[in-house]
Short mmCIF file of C-alpha atoms and ligand atoms in Angstrom, two decimals:
data_model
loop_
_atom_site.label_atom_id
_atom_site.label_comp_id
_atom_site.label_asym_id
_atom_site.label_seq_id
_atom_site.Cartn_x
_atom_site.Cartn_y
_atom_site.Cartn_z
CA UNK A 203 -52.86 -43.00 -31.01
CA UNK A 204 -55.56 -42.44 -28.30
CA UNK A 205 -53.97 -44.82 -25.91
CA UNK A 206 -50.69 -43.17 -26.43
CA UNK A 207 -52.16 -39.68 -25.73
CA UNK A 208 -53.83 -40.85 -22.52
CA UNK A 209 -50.64 -42.45 -21.36
CA UNK A 210 -48.70 -39.28 -22.13
CA UNK A 211 -51.19 -37.10 -20.18
CA UNK A 212 -51.04 -39.47 -17.23
CA UNK A 213 -47.29 -39.39 -17.39
CA UNK A 214 -47.22 -35.58 -17.43
CA UNK A 215 -49.59 -35.37 -14.46
CA UNK A 216 -47.46 -37.82 -12.52
CA UNK A 217 -44.33 -35.95 -13.47
CA UNK A 218 -45.78 -32.57 -12.39
CA UNK A 219 -46.98 -33.99 -9.08
CA UNK A 220 -43.57 -35.52 -8.55
CA UNK A 221 -41.83 -32.26 -9.31
CA UNK A 222 -44.07 -30.38 -6.89
CA UNK A 223 -43.48 -33.00 -4.25
CA UNK A 224 -39.74 -32.61 -4.75
CA UNK A 225 -39.85 -28.81 -4.52
CA UNK A 226 -42.07 -28.36 -1.46
CA UNK A 227 -39.89 -30.12 1.14
CA UNK A 228 -36.85 -28.26 -0.18
CA UNK A 229 -38.69 -24.96 0.03
CA UNK A 230 -39.85 -25.75 3.55
CA UNK A 231 -36.30 -26.52 4.50
CA UNK A 232 -35.02 -23.20 3.14
CA UNK A 233 -37.77 -21.41 5.05
CA UNK A 234 -36.45 -22.81 8.29
CA UNK A 235 -32.85 -21.69 7.87
CA UNK A 236 -31.41 -18.66 9.61
CA UNK A 237 -30.07 -17.15 6.36
CA UNK A 238 -26.73 -15.41 5.95
CA UNK A 239 -24.66 -14.41 8.92
CA UNK A 240 -24.56 -10.72 9.72
CA UNK A 241 -21.69 -9.06 7.90
CA UNK A 242 -20.70 -5.48 7.17
CA UNK A 243 -19.35 -5.56 3.62
CA UNK A 244 -18.72 -1.86 2.98
CA UNK A 245 -16.59 -0.31 4.31
CA UNK A 246 -14.15 -3.04 5.35
CA UNK A 247 -12.31 -3.34 8.63
CA UNK A 248 -9.26 -1.09 8.36
CA UNK A 249 -10.61 1.01 5.47
CA UNK A 250 -8.99 4.43 5.05
CA UNK A 251 -11.76 6.81 4.00
CA UNK A 252 -11.58 10.34 2.67
CA UNK A 253 -13.99 12.86 1.13
CA UNK A 254 -14.10 10.75 -2.05
CA UNK A 255 -15.87 7.99 -0.08
CA UNK A 256 -18.80 10.05 1.13
CA UNK A 257 -20.10 13.54 1.66
CA UNK A 258 -18.58 16.13 3.92
CA UNK A 259 -21.39 17.53 6.07
CA UNK A 260 -20.80 20.01 8.90
CA UNK A 261 -17.25 18.86 9.47
CA UNK A 262 -18.18 15.15 9.38
CA UNK A 263 -17.98 12.57 6.65
CA UNK A 264 -21.30 10.94 5.79
CA UNK A 265 -20.70 7.42 4.51
CA UNK A 266 -22.91 4.49 3.64
CA UNK A 267 -22.55 1.22 5.56
CA UNK A 268 -23.91 -1.87 3.84
CA UNK A 269 -23.88 -5.60 4.26
CA UNK A 270 -25.86 -8.80 4.63
CA UNK A 271 -28.09 -10.10 7.41
CA UNK A 272 -30.84 -12.73 7.87
CA UNK A 273 -33.84 -11.57 5.85
CA UNK A 274 -36.29 -11.10 8.73
CA UNK A 275 -33.89 -9.64 11.29
CA UNK A 276 -34.07 -6.06 12.45
CA UNK A 277 -30.64 -4.49 11.83
CA UNK A 278 -29.14 -1.39 13.41
CA UNK A 279 -25.88 0.36 12.58
CA UNK A 280 -24.40 2.25 15.54
CA UNK A 281 -27.87 2.26 17.08
CA UNK A 282 -29.82 3.57 14.08
CA UNK A 283 -32.22 1.27 12.20
CA UNK A 284 -30.85 0.13 8.84
CA UNK A 285 -32.91 -0.18 5.66
CA UNK A 286 -33.49 -3.75 4.54
CA UNK A 287 -33.94 -5.25 1.07
CA UNK A 288 -33.88 -9.03 1.00
CA UNK A 289 -30.76 -10.15 2.77
CA UNK A 290 -28.97 -6.81 2.37
CA UNK A 291 -28.99 -3.86 4.70
CA UNK A 292 -27.75 -0.30 4.40
CA UNK A 293 -27.48 2.74 6.64
CA UNK A 294 -25.87 6.14 6.63
CA UNK A 295 -23.29 6.98 9.24
CA UNK A 296 -21.45 10.16 10.17
CA UNK A 297 -17.73 9.85 10.85
CA UNK A 298 -16.71 12.55 13.31
CA UNK A 299 -13.26 11.49 14.42
CA UNK A 300 -10.15 9.85 13.01
CA UNK A 301 -11.12 6.35 14.12
CA UNK A 302 -14.67 5.06 14.27
CA UNK A 303 -16.02 1.73 15.40
CA UNK A 304 -18.96 0.58 13.32
CA UNK A 305 -21.29 -1.84 15.08
CA UNK A 306 -24.00 -3.67 13.16
CA UNK A 307 -26.57 -5.57 15.24
CA UNK A 308 -29.10 -8.06 13.87
CA UNK A 309 -31.91 -9.33 16.03
CA UNK A 310 -34.41 -12.00 15.03
CA UNK A 311 -35.94 -15.38 15.69
CA UNK A 312 -32.53 -17.04 15.74
CA UNK A 313 -31.05 -14.63 18.24
CA UNK A 314 -28.72 -11.71 18.08
CA UNK A 315 -25.62 -11.22 15.97
CA UNK A 316 -23.07 -8.45 16.05
CA UNK A 317 -20.32 -7.38 13.67
CA UNK A 318 -17.83 -4.74 14.75
CA UNK A 319 -15.27 -3.14 12.48
CA UNK A 320 -13.07 -0.07 12.69
CA UNK A 321 -12.36 2.45 9.97
CA UNK A 322 -10.12 5.49 9.66
CA UNK A 323 -11.18 8.87 8.37
CA UNK A 324 -8.35 10.68 6.64
CA UNK A 325 -10.01 13.93 7.60
CA UNK A 326 -7.50 16.43 6.23
CA UNK A 327 -6.63 14.32 3.24
CA UNK A 328 -5.29 15.98 0.14
CA UNK A 329 -4.05 14.60 -3.16
CA UNK A 330 -0.44 13.63 -2.58
CA UNK A 331 2.39 11.51 -3.86
CA UNK A 332 5.46 10.00 -2.41
CA UNK A 333 8.49 8.81 -4.34
CA UNK A 334 10.40 5.86 -2.99
CA UNK A 335 13.51 4.32 -4.57
CA UNK A 336 14.45 0.79 -3.57
CA UNK A 337 17.63 -1.28 -3.61
CA UNK A 338 20.06 1.62 -3.16
CA UNK A 339 23.75 0.86 -2.64
CA UNK A 340 25.71 1.75 -5.80
CA UNK A 341 25.61 5.52 -5.22
CA UNK A 342 27.01 5.11 -1.71
CA UNK A 343 29.85 2.96 -3.03
CA UNK A 344 30.47 5.44 -5.86
CA UNK A 345 30.72 8.44 -3.53
CA UNK A 346 33.02 6.51 -1.16
CA UNK A 347 35.33 5.44 -3.98
CA UNK A 348 35.41 8.71 -5.93
CA UNK A 349 35.75 10.93 -2.84
CA UNK A 350 33.66 13.66 -4.48
CA UNK A 351 33.76 17.17 -3.09
CA UNK A 352 29.95 17.11 -3.04
CA UNK A 353 27.33 14.35 -2.80
CA UNK A 354 25.81 15.81 -5.93
CA UNK A 355 28.91 15.18 -7.99
CA UNK A 356 27.46 11.67 -8.15
CA UNK A 357 25.22 11.77 -11.25
CA UNK A 358 22.46 9.83 -9.49
CA UNK A 359 21.97 12.28 -6.63
CA UNK A 360 22.51 15.15 -9.08
CA UNK A 361 19.66 13.83 -11.24
CA UNK A 362 17.36 13.50 -8.23
CA UNK A 363 18.23 17.02 -7.13
CA UNK A 364 17.27 18.33 -10.57
CA UNK A 365 13.88 16.67 -10.22
CA UNK A 366 13.53 18.22 -6.80
CA UNK A 367 14.37 21.69 -8.19
CA UNK A 368 11.94 21.24 -11.07
CA UNK A 369 8.96 19.75 -9.23
CA UNK A 370 9.67 20.06 -5.51
CA UNK A 371 9.91 16.24 -5.54
CA UNK A 372 10.92 14.43 -2.37
CA UNK A 373 12.73 11.12 -2.39
CA UNK A 374 13.29 8.36 0.13
CA UNK A 375 16.21 6.14 -0.79
CA UNK A 376 15.91 2.68 0.75
CA UNK A 377 19.43 1.39 1.25
CA UNK A 378 21.44 -1.78 1.78
CA UNK A 379 24.25 -2.30 4.26
CA UNK A 380 26.59 -3.79 1.67
CA UNK A 381 27.09 -4.18 -2.08
CA UNK A 382 28.59 -7.63 -1.41
CA UNK A 383 31.86 -6.77 -3.19
CA UNK A 384 33.72 -5.30 -0.24
CA UNK A 385 31.76 -2.08 0.24
CA UNK A 386 29.87 -1.66 3.50
CA UNK A 387 28.22 1.38 5.03
CA UNK A 388 30.86 1.92 7.77
CA UNK A 389 33.24 2.93 4.94
CA UNK A 390 30.97 5.79 3.89
CA UNK A 391 32.53 9.05 5.10
CA UNK A 392 30.76 11.37 7.51
CA UNK A 393 32.14 14.52 5.88
CA UNK A 394 28.94 15.12 3.87
CA UNK A 395 26.84 15.64 6.97
CA UNK A 396 26.29 19.31 6.15
CA UNK A 397 24.97 18.46 2.69
CA UNK A 398 22.68 15.74 4.03
CA UNK A 399 21.32 18.21 6.53
CA UNK A 400 20.85 20.98 3.95
CA UNK A 401 18.87 18.64 1.70
CA UNK A 402 16.87 16.73 4.30
CA UNK A 403 13.71 18.61 3.35
CA UNK A 404 13.56 16.49 0.18
CA UNK A 405 16.15 13.69 0.48
CA UNK A 406 15.91 10.94 3.11
CA UNK A 407 17.49 7.56 3.72
CA UNK A 408 15.85 4.43 5.09
CA UNK A 409 16.71 0.80 5.69
CA UNK A 410 15.73 -1.63 2.93
CA UNK A 411 17.75 -4.85 3.51
CA UNK A 412 21.22 -6.07 4.43
CA UNK A 413 22.07 -6.75 0.77
CA UNK A 414 20.47 -7.26 -2.63
CA UNK A 415 20.89 -11.03 -2.39
CA UNK A 416 19.47 -13.41 -1.38
CA UNK A 417 16.05 -12.62 -2.85
CA UNK A 418 13.20 -12.33 -0.37
CA UNK A 419 15.58 -12.17 2.62
CA UNK A 420 12.87 -11.57 5.23
CA UNK A 421 10.02 -13.67 3.85
CA UNK A 422 10.87 -16.53 6.20
CA UNK A 423 13.35 -14.78 8.50
CA UNK A 424 12.78 -14.46 12.22
CA UNK A 425 11.60 -10.95 13.09
CA UNK A 426 14.72 -10.54 15.27
CA UNK A 427 16.90 -10.96 12.17
CA UNK A 428 15.00 -8.26 10.28
CA UNK A 429 15.18 -5.87 13.22
CA UNK A 430 18.91 -6.51 13.72
CA UNK A 431 19.57 -5.73 10.04
CA UNK A 432 17.39 -2.62 10.29
CA UNK A 433 19.23 -1.38 13.38
CA UNK A 434 22.60 -1.93 11.73
CA UNK A 435 21.68 0.24 8.74
CA UNK A 436 19.89 2.84 10.89
CA UNK A 437 23.00 3.26 13.04
CA UNK A 438 25.07 3.99 9.94
CA UNK A 439 22.60 6.47 8.45
CA UNK A 440 22.56 8.33 11.77
CA UNK A 441 26.38 8.30 11.85
CA UNK A 442 27.11 9.59 8.37
CA UNK A 443 24.00 11.63 7.54
CA UNK A 444 22.34 12.56 10.84
CA UNK A 445 18.96 12.29 12.47
CA UNK A 446 17.19 14.71 10.11
CA UNK A 447 17.92 12.46 7.12
CA UNK A 448 16.93 9.16 8.73
CA UNK A 449 13.42 7.78 8.25
CA UNK A 450 11.92 4.48 9.31
CA UNK A 451 11.54 2.10 6.36
CA UNK A 452 8.38 2.16 4.25
CA UNK A 453 9.41 -0.68 1.94
CA UNK A 454 11.16 -3.86 3.01
CA UNK A 455 13.11 -5.69 0.27
CA UNK A 456 10.69 -7.84 -1.77
CA UNK A 457 7.76 -6.58 0.31
CA UNK A 458 7.66 -9.74 2.34
CA UNK A 459 8.02 -10.18 6.12
CA UNK A 460 6.70 -12.63 8.63
CA UNK A 461 3.45 -11.40 10.25
CA UNK A 462 5.03 -11.33 13.76
CA UNK A 463 7.59 -8.83 12.39
CA UNK A 464 4.96 -6.10 12.00
CA UNK A 465 4.75 -5.09 15.65
CA UNK A 466 8.54 -4.88 16.09
CA UNK A 467 8.65 -2.78 12.91
CA UNK A 468 6.01 -0.47 14.39
CA UNK A 469 8.18 -0.15 17.49
CA UNK A 470 11.01 1.01 15.19
CA UNK A 471 8.78 3.81 13.92
CA UNK A 472 7.32 2.11 10.86
CA UNK A 473 3.82 3.48 10.13
CA UNK A 474 3.41 2.60 6.44
CA UNK A 475 4.57 -0.33 4.34
CA UNK A 476 4.25 -0.28 0.56
CA UNK A 477 3.77 -3.38 -1.53
CA UNK A 478 2.56 -4.49 -4.95
CA UNK A 479 -0.33 -6.72 -3.80
CA UNK A 480 -0.37 -8.56 -7.11
CA UNK A 481 -1.54 -12.05 -7.88
CA UNK A 482 0.57 -14.49 -9.86
CA UNK A 483 -0.45 -18.09 -10.42
CA UNK A 484 -3.25 -17.67 -7.92
CA UNK A 485 -0.92 -16.54 -5.14
CA UNK A 486 -0.82 -13.02 -3.73
CA UNK A 487 2.70 -11.70 -3.72
CA UNK A 488 4.79 -8.75 -2.55
CA UNK A 489 2.01 -8.38 0.02
CA UNK A 490 3.85 -8.72 3.37
CA UNK A 491 2.10 -12.10 3.61
CA UNK A 492 -1.27 -10.48 4.27
CA UNK A 493 -4.28 -12.77 3.85
CA UNK A 494 -5.93 -13.10 0.42
CA UNK A 495 -8.93 -10.92 1.30
CA UNK A 496 -6.85 -7.95 2.35
CA UNK A 497 -4.34 -8.45 -0.47
CA UNK A 498 -7.17 -8.40 -3.03
CA UNK A 499 -8.62 -5.28 -1.39
CA UNK A 500 -5.24 -3.54 -1.50
CA UNK A 501 -4.79 -4.46 -5.15
CA UNK A 502 -7.55 -1.89 -5.89
CA UNK A 503 -7.30 0.59 -3.01
CA UNK A 504 -4.73 3.17 -1.92
CA UNK A 505 -4.43 1.96 1.66
CA UNK A 506 -5.63 -0.33 4.43
CA UNK A 507 -4.93 -0.15 8.16
CA UNK A 508 -3.78 -3.24 10.03
CA UNK A 509 -5.06 -2.45 13.52
CA UNK A 510 -3.15 -5.34 15.10
CA UNK A 511 0.20 -3.74 14.30
CA UNK A 512 -0.80 -0.11 13.72
CA UNK A 513 0.76 -0.18 10.25
CA UNK A 514 -1.04 1.13 7.17
CA UNK A 515 -0.37 -0.77 3.96
CA UNK A 516 -0.06 1.19 0.74
CA UNK A 517 -0.41 0.01 -2.82
CA UNK A 518 2.45 0.95 -5.13
CA UNK A 519 0.96 2.63 -8.21
CA UNK A 520 3.87 2.51 -10.63
CA UNK A 521 7.34 0.96 -10.85
CA UNK A 522 9.08 3.40 -13.19
CA UNK A 523 11.88 1.03 -14.22
CA UNK A 524 9.21 -1.28 -15.66
CA UNK A 525 7.15 1.34 -17.50
CA UNK A 526 8.34 3.06 -20.68
CA UNK A 527 8.08 6.84 -20.95
CA UNK A 528 5.02 6.71 -23.24
CA UNK A 529 3.17 4.38 -20.83
CA UNK A 530 3.77 6.41 -17.64
CA UNK A 531 0.76 8.74 -17.97
CA UNK A 532 -1.60 5.99 -19.29
CA UNK A 533 -0.65 3.98 -16.18
CA UNK A 534 -1.35 6.79 -13.71
CA UNK A 535 -4.22 8.68 -15.33
CA UNK A 536 -6.94 5.98 -14.85
CA UNK A 537 -6.23 5.96 -11.10
CA UNK A 538 -7.56 9.51 -10.84
CA UNK A 539 -10.99 8.27 -11.98
CA UNK A 540 -11.25 5.71 -9.19
CA UNK A 541 -12.21 7.17 -5.77
CA UNK A 542 -10.43 4.26 -4.11
CA UNK A 543 -7.12 4.99 -5.81
CA UNK A 544 -7.19 8.68 -6.71
CA UNK A 545 -5.98 10.31 -3.51
CA UNK A 546 -2.49 8.91 -2.95
CA UNK A 547 0.06 8.14 -5.65
CA UNK A 548 2.70 5.72 -4.40
CA UNK A 549 5.45 6.25 -6.99
CA UNK A 550 8.34 3.91 -7.04
CA UNK A 551 11.48 2.66 -8.79
CA UNK A 552 14.82 0.89 -8.19
CA UNK A 553 18.33 2.38 -8.11
CA UNK A 554 20.11 -0.30 -10.18
CA UNK A 555 18.42 0.75 -13.44
CA UNK A 556 20.15 4.16 -13.34
CA UNK A 557 23.62 2.63 -13.65
CA UNK A 558 25.12 1.91 -17.10
CA UNK A 559 27.02 -1.14 -15.77
CA UNK A 560 23.79 -2.78 -14.62
CA UNK A 561 22.49 -5.55 -16.88
CA UNK A 562 19.02 -3.97 -17.06
CA UNK A 563 20.23 -0.37 -17.35
CA UNK A 564 17.49 2.01 -18.52
CA UNK A 565 19.08 4.97 -20.32
CA UNK A 566 15.78 6.89 -20.09
CA UNK A 567 15.24 6.21 -16.39
CA UNK A 568 15.43 9.88 -15.35
CA UNK A 569 13.06 10.75 -18.18
CA UNK A 570 10.58 8.22 -16.78
CA UNK A 571 10.77 9.83 -13.35
CA UNK A 572 10.47 13.26 -14.91
CA UNK A 573 7.32 12.17 -16.75
CA UNK A 574 5.72 10.68 -13.63
CA UNK A 575 6.62 13.69 -11.49
CA UNK A 576 5.45 16.21 -14.07
CA UNK A 577 2.13 14.38 -14.33
CA UNK A 578 1.71 14.26 -10.53
CA UNK A 579 2.59 17.95 -10.20
CA UNK A 580 0.30 19.08 -13.02
CA UNK A 581 -2.54 17.05 -11.53
CA UNK A 582 -2.27 18.72 -8.13
CA UNK A 583 -0.53 15.96 -6.17
CA UNK A 584 1.79 17.26 -3.42
CA UNK A 585 5.11 15.60 -2.54
CA UNK A 586 5.14 13.97 0.92
CA UNK A 587 7.07 11.56 3.10
CA UNK A 588 4.97 8.62 4.29
CA UNK A 589 6.46 8.59 7.79
CA UNK A 590 5.19 12.11 8.42
CA UNK A 591 1.58 12.83 9.47
CA UNK A 592 -0.90 10.24 8.25
CA UNK A 593 0.36 8.65 5.04
CA UNK A 594 2.20 11.90 4.51
CA UNK A 595 -0.93 14.02 4.87
CA UNK A 596 -1.80 16.47 7.66
CA UNK A 597 -3.39 15.00 10.80
ZN1 ZN B 1359 14.09 -4.31 -2.85
#
């Protein structure tokens, strides 16, 4: 037994010494490393900030800037020393104008690092909603075929007008050039111009795609193709409805375009593009092919600016044709509790589901819209058009 004990003690001593020997070189190695690169984590480049993201002080917005930097470096944010705790840093910053560049500087034994980002302050922001309806074509064909005395003899526009009367709701209808069964926009008469004009304060038309099919028509299309299709539809809207009713698109069919299409879209007046920014099977989709980081950010924020193109991306908050009447409020209500999603409600649906001949007809579709619009109205959200002001808000 004694021998065994001695041997065990010797073994333990050897093992402890060995463990220490293994740890020390590793520890020394860690000591010699520069640590994390300097990075501003909050806010992110392109963030759209409003009073919910800070404190309004003397006409400025006081926000907190935070991030990571090498542990021993001195860090400044826009010239002011940041507080350090381990590898993190934090500083307060006053936003005084619409666009602010935030510059973090880290200086230490490994040299100097800099991280610059830009953020937007939505200074005059107010709770607001916009209502966008995609995939429109059937109502235009219906009016052309039935030769109604009024646009609002078409039950679809009549229903939308009722919602406008009830809630002051505004709608943008994103339209196709053709229904692919012989109807094309040039057939739509221009004799309703007076009605379009009289209702342009709440009813607008925008390009969406050439046709419903194929799916994802612009995901891999050359930007020139997208712009040509846009121009073709825009020309028709201007012909039959007039300038006051035309708006640049805010949703492209399937929410997918090639990245080089963004600048040409901006040149056509596009300032906002709405998408779903959802993940399926590990792939971000209906996200205008934005990178994963920005798609993930948009999945839980109202908006994000893409400074390269000048376009702000907006997260759609509800697709009414997919949400039953009793689920509408439970879908929207939680968003009001999240400062990142509470300010702007991007409400959305598709035209097809209003029509009894459509395979996925929703008989309660208008009731769904009514429920969403009543909720938005009762909760103080104001109806806006995204192409006006900044995301529909005053600038
Ligand atoms: Zn669509």
